[in-house]
Tab-separated table of C-alpha atoms and ligand atoms in Angstrom:
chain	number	residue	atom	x	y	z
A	1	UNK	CA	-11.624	9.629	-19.591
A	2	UNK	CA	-9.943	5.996	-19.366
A	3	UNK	CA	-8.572	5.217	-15.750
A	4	UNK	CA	-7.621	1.724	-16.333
A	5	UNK	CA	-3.875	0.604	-15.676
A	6	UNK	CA	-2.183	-2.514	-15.630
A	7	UNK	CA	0.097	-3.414	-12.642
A	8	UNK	CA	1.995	-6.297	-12.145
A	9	UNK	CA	0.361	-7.885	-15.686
A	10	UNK	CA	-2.464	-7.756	-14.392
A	11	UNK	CA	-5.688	-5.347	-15.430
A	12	UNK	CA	-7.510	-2.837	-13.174
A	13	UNK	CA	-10.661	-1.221	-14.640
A	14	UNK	CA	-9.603	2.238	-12.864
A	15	UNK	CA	-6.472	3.157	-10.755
A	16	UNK	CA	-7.707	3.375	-7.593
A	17	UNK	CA	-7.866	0.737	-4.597
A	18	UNK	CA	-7.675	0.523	-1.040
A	19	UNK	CA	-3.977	0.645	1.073
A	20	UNK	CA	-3.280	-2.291	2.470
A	21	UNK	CA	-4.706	-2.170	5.943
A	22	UNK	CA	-7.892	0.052	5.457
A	23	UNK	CA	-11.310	-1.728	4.992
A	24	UNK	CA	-9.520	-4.977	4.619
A	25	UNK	CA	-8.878	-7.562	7.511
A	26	UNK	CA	-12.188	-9.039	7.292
A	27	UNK	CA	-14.188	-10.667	4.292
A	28	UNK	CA	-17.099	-8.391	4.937
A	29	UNK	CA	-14.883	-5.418	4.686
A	30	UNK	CA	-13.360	-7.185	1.157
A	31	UNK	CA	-17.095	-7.408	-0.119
A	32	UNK	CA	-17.669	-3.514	0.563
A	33	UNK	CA	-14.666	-3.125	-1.815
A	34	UNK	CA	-15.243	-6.241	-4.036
A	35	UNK	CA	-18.894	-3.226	-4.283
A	36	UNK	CA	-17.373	-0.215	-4.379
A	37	UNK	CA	-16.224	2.016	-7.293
A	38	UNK	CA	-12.337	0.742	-6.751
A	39	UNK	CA	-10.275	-0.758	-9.340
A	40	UNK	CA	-8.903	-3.201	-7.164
A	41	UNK	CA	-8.746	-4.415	-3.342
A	42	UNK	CA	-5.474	-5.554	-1.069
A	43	UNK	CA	-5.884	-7.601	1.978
A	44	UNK	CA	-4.445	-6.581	5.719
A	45	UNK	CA	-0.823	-7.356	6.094
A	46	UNK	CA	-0.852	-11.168	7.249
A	47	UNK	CA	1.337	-12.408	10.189
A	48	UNK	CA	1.771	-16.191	10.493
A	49	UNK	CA	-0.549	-16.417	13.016
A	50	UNK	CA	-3.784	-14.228	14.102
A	51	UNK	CA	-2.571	-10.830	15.879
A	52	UNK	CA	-5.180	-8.499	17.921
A	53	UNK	CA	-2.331	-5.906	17.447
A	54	UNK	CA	-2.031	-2.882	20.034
A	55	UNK	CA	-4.644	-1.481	22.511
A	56	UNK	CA	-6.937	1.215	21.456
A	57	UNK	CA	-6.947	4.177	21.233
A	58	UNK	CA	-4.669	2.908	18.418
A	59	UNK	CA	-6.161	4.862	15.216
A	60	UNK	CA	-7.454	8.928	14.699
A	61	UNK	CA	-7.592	11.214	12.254
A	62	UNK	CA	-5.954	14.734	12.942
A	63	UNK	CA	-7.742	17.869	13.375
A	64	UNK	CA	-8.041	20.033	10.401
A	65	UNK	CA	-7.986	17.549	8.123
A	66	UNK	CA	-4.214	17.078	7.386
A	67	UNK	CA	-4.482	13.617	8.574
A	68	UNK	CA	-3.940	10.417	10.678
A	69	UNK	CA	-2.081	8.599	12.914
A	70	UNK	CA	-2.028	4.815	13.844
A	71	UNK	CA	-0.206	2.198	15.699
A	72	UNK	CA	-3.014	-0.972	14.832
A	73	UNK	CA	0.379	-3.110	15.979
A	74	UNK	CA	-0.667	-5.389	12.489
A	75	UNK	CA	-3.442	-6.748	13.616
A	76	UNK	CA	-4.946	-9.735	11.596
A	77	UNK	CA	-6.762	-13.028	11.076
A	78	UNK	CA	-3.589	-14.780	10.335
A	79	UNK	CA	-2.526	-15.776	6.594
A	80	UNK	CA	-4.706	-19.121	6.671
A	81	UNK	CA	-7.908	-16.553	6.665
A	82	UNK	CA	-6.256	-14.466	3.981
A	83	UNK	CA	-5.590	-18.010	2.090
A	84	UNK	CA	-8.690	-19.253	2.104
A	85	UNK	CA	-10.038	-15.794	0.894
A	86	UNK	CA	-7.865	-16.020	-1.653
A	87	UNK	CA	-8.716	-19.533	-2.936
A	88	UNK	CA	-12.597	-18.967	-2.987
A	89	UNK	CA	-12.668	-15.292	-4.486
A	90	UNK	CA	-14.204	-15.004	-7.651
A	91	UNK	CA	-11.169	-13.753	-10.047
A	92	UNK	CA	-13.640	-13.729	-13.219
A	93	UNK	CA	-15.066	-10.897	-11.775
A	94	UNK	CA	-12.957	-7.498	-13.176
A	95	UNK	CA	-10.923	-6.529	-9.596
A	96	UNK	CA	-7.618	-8.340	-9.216
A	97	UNK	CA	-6.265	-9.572	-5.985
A	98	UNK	CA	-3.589	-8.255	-3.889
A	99	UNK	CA	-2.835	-10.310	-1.065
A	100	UNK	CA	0.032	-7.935	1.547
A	101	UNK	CA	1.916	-10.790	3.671
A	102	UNK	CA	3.922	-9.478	6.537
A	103	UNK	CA	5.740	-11.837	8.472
A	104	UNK	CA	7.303	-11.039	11.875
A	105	UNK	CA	10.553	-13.122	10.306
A	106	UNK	CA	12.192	-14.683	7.415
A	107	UNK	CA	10.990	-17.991	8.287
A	108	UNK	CA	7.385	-16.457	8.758
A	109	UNK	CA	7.382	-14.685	5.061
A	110	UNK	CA	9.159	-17.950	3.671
A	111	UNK	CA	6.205	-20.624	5.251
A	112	UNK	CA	2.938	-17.870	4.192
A	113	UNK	CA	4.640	-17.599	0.514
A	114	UNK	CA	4.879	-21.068	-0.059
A	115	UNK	CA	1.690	-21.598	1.139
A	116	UNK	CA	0.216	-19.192	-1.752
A	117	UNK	CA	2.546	-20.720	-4.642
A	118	UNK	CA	1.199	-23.999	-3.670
A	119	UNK	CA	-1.772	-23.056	-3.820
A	120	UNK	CA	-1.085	-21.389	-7.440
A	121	UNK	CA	-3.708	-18.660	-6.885
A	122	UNK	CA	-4.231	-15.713	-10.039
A	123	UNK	CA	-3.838	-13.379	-6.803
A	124	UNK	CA	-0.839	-10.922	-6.755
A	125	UNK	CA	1.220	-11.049	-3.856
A	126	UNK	CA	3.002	-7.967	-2.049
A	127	UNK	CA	5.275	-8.304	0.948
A	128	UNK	CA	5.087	-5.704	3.522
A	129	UNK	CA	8.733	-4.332	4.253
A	130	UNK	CA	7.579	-1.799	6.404
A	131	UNK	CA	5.288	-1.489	9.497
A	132	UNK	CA	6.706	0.611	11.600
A	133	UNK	CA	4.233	-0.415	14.759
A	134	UNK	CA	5.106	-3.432	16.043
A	135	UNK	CA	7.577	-2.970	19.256
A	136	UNK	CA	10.657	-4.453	18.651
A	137	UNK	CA	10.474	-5.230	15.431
A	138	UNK	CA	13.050	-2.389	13.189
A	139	UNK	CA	11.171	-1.852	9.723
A	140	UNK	CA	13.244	-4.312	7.280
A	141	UNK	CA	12.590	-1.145	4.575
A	142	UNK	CA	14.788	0.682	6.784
A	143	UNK	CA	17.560	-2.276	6.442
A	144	UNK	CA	18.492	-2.117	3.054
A	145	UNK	CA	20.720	-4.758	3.107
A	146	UNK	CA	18.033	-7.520	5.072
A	147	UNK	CA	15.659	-6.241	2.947
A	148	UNK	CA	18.368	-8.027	-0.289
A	149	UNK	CA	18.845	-10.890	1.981
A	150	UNK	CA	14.960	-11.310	2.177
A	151	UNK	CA	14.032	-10.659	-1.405
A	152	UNK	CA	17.044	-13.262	-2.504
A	153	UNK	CA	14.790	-15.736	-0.583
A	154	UNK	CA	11.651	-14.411	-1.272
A	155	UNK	CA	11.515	-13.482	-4.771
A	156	UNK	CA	12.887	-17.463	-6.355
A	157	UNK	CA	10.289	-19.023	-4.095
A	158	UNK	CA	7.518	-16.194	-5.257
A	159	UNK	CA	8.536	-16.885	-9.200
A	160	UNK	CA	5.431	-14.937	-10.345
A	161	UNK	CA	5.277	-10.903	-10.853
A	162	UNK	CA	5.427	-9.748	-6.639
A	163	UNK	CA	5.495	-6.236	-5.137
A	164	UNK	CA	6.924	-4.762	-1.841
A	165	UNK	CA	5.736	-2.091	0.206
A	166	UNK	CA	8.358	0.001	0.939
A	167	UNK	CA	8.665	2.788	4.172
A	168	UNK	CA	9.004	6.734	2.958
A	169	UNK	CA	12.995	7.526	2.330
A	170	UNK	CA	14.452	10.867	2.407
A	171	UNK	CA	17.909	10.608	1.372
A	172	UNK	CA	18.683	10.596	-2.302
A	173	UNK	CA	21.482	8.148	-1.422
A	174	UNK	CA	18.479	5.686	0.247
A	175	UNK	CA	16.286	6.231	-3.222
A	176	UNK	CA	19.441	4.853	-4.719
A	177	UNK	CA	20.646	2.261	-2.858
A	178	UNK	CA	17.101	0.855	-2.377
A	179	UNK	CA	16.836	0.735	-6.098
A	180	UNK	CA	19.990	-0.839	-6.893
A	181	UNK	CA	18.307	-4.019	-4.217
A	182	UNK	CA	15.198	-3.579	-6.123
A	183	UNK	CA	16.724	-4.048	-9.964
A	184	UNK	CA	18.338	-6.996	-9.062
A	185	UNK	CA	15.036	-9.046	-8.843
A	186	UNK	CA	13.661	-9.584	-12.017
A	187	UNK	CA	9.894	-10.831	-11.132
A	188	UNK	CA	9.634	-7.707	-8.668
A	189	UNK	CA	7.717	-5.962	-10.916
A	190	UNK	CA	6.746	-3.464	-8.807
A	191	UNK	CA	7.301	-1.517	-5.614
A	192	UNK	CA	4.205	0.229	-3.257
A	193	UNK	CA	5.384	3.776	-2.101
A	194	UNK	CA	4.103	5.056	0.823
A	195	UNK	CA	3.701	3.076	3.662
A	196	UNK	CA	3.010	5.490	6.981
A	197	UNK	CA	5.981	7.957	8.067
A	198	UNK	CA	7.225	5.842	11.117
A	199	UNK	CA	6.769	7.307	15.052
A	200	UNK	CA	4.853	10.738	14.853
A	201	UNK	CA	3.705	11.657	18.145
A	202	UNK	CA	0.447	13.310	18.307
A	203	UNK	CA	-0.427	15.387	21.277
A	204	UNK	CA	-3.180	16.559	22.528
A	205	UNK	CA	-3.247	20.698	23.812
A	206	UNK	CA	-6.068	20.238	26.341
A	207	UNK	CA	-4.700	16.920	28.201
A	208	UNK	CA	-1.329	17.235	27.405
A	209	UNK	CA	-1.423	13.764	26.473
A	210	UNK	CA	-0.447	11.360	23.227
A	211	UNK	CA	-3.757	10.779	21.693
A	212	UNK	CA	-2.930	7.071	20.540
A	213	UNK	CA	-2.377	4.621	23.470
A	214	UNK	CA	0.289	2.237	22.286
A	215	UNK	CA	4.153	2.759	22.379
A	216	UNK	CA	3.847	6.134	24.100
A	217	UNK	CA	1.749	7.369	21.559
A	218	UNK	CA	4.435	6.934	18.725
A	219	UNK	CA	2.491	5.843	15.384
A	220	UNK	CA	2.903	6.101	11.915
A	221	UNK	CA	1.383	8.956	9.871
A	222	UNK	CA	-0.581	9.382	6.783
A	223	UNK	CA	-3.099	11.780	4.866
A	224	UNK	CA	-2.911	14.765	3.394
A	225	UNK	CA	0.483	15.836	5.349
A	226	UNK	CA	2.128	12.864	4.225
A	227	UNK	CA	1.680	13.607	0.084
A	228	UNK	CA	4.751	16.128	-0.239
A	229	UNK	CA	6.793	13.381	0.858
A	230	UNK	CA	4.925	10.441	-1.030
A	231	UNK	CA	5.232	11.912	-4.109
A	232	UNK	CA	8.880	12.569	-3.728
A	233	UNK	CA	8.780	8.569	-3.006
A	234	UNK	CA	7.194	7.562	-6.168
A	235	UNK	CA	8.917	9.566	-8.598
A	236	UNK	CA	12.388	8.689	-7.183
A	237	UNK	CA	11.561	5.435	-7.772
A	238	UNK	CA	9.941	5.919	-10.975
A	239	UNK	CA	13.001	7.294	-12.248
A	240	UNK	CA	14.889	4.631	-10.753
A	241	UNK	CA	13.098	1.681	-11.640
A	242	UNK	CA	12.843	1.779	-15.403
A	243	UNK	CA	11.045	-1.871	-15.798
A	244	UNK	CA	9.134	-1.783	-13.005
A	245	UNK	CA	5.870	0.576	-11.717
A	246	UNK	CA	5.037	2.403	-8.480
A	247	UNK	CA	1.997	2.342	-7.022
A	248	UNK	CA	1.814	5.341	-5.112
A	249	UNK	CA	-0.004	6.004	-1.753
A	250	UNK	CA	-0.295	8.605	0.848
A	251	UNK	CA	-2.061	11.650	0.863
A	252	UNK	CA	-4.806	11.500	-1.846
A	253	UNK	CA	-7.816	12.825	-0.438
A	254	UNK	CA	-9.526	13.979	-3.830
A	255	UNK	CA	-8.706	13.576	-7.190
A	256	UNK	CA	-6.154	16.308	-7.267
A	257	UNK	CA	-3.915	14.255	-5.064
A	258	UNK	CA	-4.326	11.704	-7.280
A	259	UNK	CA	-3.364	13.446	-10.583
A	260	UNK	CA	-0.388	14.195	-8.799
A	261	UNK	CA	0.376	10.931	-8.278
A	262	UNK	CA	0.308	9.621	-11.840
A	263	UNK	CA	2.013	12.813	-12.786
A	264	UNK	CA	4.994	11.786	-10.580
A	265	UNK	CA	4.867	7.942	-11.932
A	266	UNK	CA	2.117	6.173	-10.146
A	267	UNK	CA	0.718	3.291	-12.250
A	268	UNK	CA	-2.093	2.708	-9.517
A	269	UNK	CA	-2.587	4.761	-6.652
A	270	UNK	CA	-4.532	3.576	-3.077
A	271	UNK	CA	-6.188	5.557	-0.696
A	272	UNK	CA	-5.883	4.768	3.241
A	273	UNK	CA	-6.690	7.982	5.731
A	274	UNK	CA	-9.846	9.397	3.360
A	275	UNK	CA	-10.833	5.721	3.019
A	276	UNK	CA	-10.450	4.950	6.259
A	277	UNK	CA	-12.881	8.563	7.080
A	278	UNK	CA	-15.584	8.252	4.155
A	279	UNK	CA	-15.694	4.935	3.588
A	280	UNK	CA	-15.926	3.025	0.103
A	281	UNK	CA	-18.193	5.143	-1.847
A	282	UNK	CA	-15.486	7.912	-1.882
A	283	UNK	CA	-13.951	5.629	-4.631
A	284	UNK	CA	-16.986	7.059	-7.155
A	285	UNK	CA	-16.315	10.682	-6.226
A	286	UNK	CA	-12.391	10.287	-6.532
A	287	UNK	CA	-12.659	8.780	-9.748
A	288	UNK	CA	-15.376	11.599	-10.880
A	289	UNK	CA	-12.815	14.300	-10.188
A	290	UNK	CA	-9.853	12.816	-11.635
A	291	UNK	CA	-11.770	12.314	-14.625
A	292	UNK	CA	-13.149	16.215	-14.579
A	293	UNK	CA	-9.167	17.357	-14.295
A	294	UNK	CA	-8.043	15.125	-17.021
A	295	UNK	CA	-11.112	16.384	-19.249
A	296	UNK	CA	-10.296	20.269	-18.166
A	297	UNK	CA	-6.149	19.406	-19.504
A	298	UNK	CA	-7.278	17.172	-22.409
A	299	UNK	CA	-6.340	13.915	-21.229
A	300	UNK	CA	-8.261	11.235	-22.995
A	301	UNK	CA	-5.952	7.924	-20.784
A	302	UNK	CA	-4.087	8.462	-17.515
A	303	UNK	CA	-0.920	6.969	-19.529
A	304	UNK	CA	-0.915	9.933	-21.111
A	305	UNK	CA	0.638	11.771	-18.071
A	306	UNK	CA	2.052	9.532	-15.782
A	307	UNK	CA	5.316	10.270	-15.346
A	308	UNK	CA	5.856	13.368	-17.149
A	309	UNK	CA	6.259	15.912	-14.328
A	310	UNK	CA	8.035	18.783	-15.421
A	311	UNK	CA	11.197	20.585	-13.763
A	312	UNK	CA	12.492	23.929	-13.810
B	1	HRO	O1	0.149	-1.023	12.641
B	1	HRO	C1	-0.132	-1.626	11.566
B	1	HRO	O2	-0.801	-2.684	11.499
B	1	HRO	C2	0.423	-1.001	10.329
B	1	HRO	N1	0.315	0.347	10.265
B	1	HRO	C3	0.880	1.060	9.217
B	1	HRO	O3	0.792	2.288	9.146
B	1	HRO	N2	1.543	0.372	8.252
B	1	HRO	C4	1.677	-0.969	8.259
B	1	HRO	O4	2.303	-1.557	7.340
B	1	HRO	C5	1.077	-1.702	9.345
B	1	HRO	CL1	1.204	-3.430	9.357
């Protein structure tokens, strides 16, 4: 069965690739997925200048499986390492690019993306609307109307296809207002839907005590509880954004998860939590058992589902 997509005009050779943030602040962490079985690879959400983020404990999975939550506090190497990444990766090689830029303002986005068009790179960028960890610093995702502001800056200076990464919503009047922003920019060609639900607190029954250390132990969650509300994300959008794609994270922990996500609209789909648990070679076995479902329904290409979730 044929995984390969294209996202942003660009081709992947399968679906699948890392979220921004897992496996990817350091070059040697890039190479493991430059190796791996994944389509594609995105870099760690740059900041102007390097960030060591928040203290530790700052990352766990959950018990049981259902899933994870962090506060990293976006740490990074700062965009210059990203940069120069950028300008001495190998793009005749099949994997495309994705470079996530999150500036802590305006001015920050505005001096990393020039930086990149100067450069004039075949790398796609994607600017992060939505960490919800760094303290006293509101997600722009969850200001719909800076979010405009930004992307009326942003997207003339970007010129070439761009994504965003955009925060879960949960009001059908947020799926459409968000939208209406995101149609009026013609080389956003596409948006990333899930970043982590904002300020879960995990506590611990034994010590009575927030098992992640920053912020009081509020982080932002992901994994398999998260996928209800991920999917919801990605087929609002895909409804919503006619000329554009979704790439669709949160929850996929096995092929299922991601069938589910093309299903709902998903034109790529990234994998954080399990990534961040199993580590790269769970890209072969997630590909394997999307590939056995779409055999078992008689899929030949994932375009011939995505999208077409039924209703009642
Ligand atoms: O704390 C982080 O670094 C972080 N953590 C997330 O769950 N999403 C993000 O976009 C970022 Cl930037």
């Amino acid at each position: 069965a044929d995984l390969s997509t294209t996202v942003a005009g660009v081709h992947l050779d399968n679906v699948f690739f890392n979220a921004s943030g897992v496996w990817c602040q350091h070059e040697e962490e890039l190479k493991a997925l430059l190796e791996s079985g994944s389509g594609s690879l995105i870099t760690k959400s740059a900041t102007f200048e390097h960030r060591e983020g928040n203290p530790s404990p700052r990352y766990l999975p959950l018990p049981g499986g259902v899933g994870s939550i962090n506060s990293m506090g976006l740490p990074n190497e700062g965009y210059e390492y990203y940069l120069n990444y950028a300008k001495q990766f190998d793009y005749t090689q099949a994997k495309p690019l994705f470079i996530s830029l999150s500036g802590l303002s305006l001015a920050d986005n505005v001096k990393m993306v020039t930086a990149f068009v100067e450069a004039d790179l075949p790398c796609i960028l994607e600017v992060n609307f939505s960490c919800p960890n760094v303290p006293g610093k509101p997600q722009l995702g969850y200001d719909i109307d800076a979010m405009d502001a930004a992307l009326a800056t942003l997207a003339p200076l970007i010129k070439k296809p761009f994504g965003i990464k955009l925060p879960p919503y949960f009001d059908i009047a947020h799926f459409d207002q968000v939208a209406a922003v995101v149609n009026k920019y013609d080389n956003l060609a596409y948006v990333t839907c899930i970043n982590s639900v904002g300020n879960g607190l995990a506590i611990d029954l034994d010590t009575e005590t927030a098992l992640i250390k920053p912020k009081d132990g509020f982080g932002g969650l992901g994994g398999l509880m998260v996928l209800q509300t991920a999917l919801a994300n990605v087929n609002a959008f895909y409804r919503r954004l006619p000329n554009k794609q979704v790439i669709g994270v949160g929850g996929v922990v096995s092929g299922k998860e991601a069938f589910l996500h093309i299903l709902a609209g998903a034109s790529a789909v990234q994998i954080g939590t399990q990534l961040k648990e199993e580590g790269p070679a769970m890209f072969d076995r997630i590909k394997k058992e999307l590939q056995e479902i779409m055999e078992k329904k008689g899929y030949k290409s994932v375009n011939d589902f995505r999208g077409k979730v039924k209703t009642l």
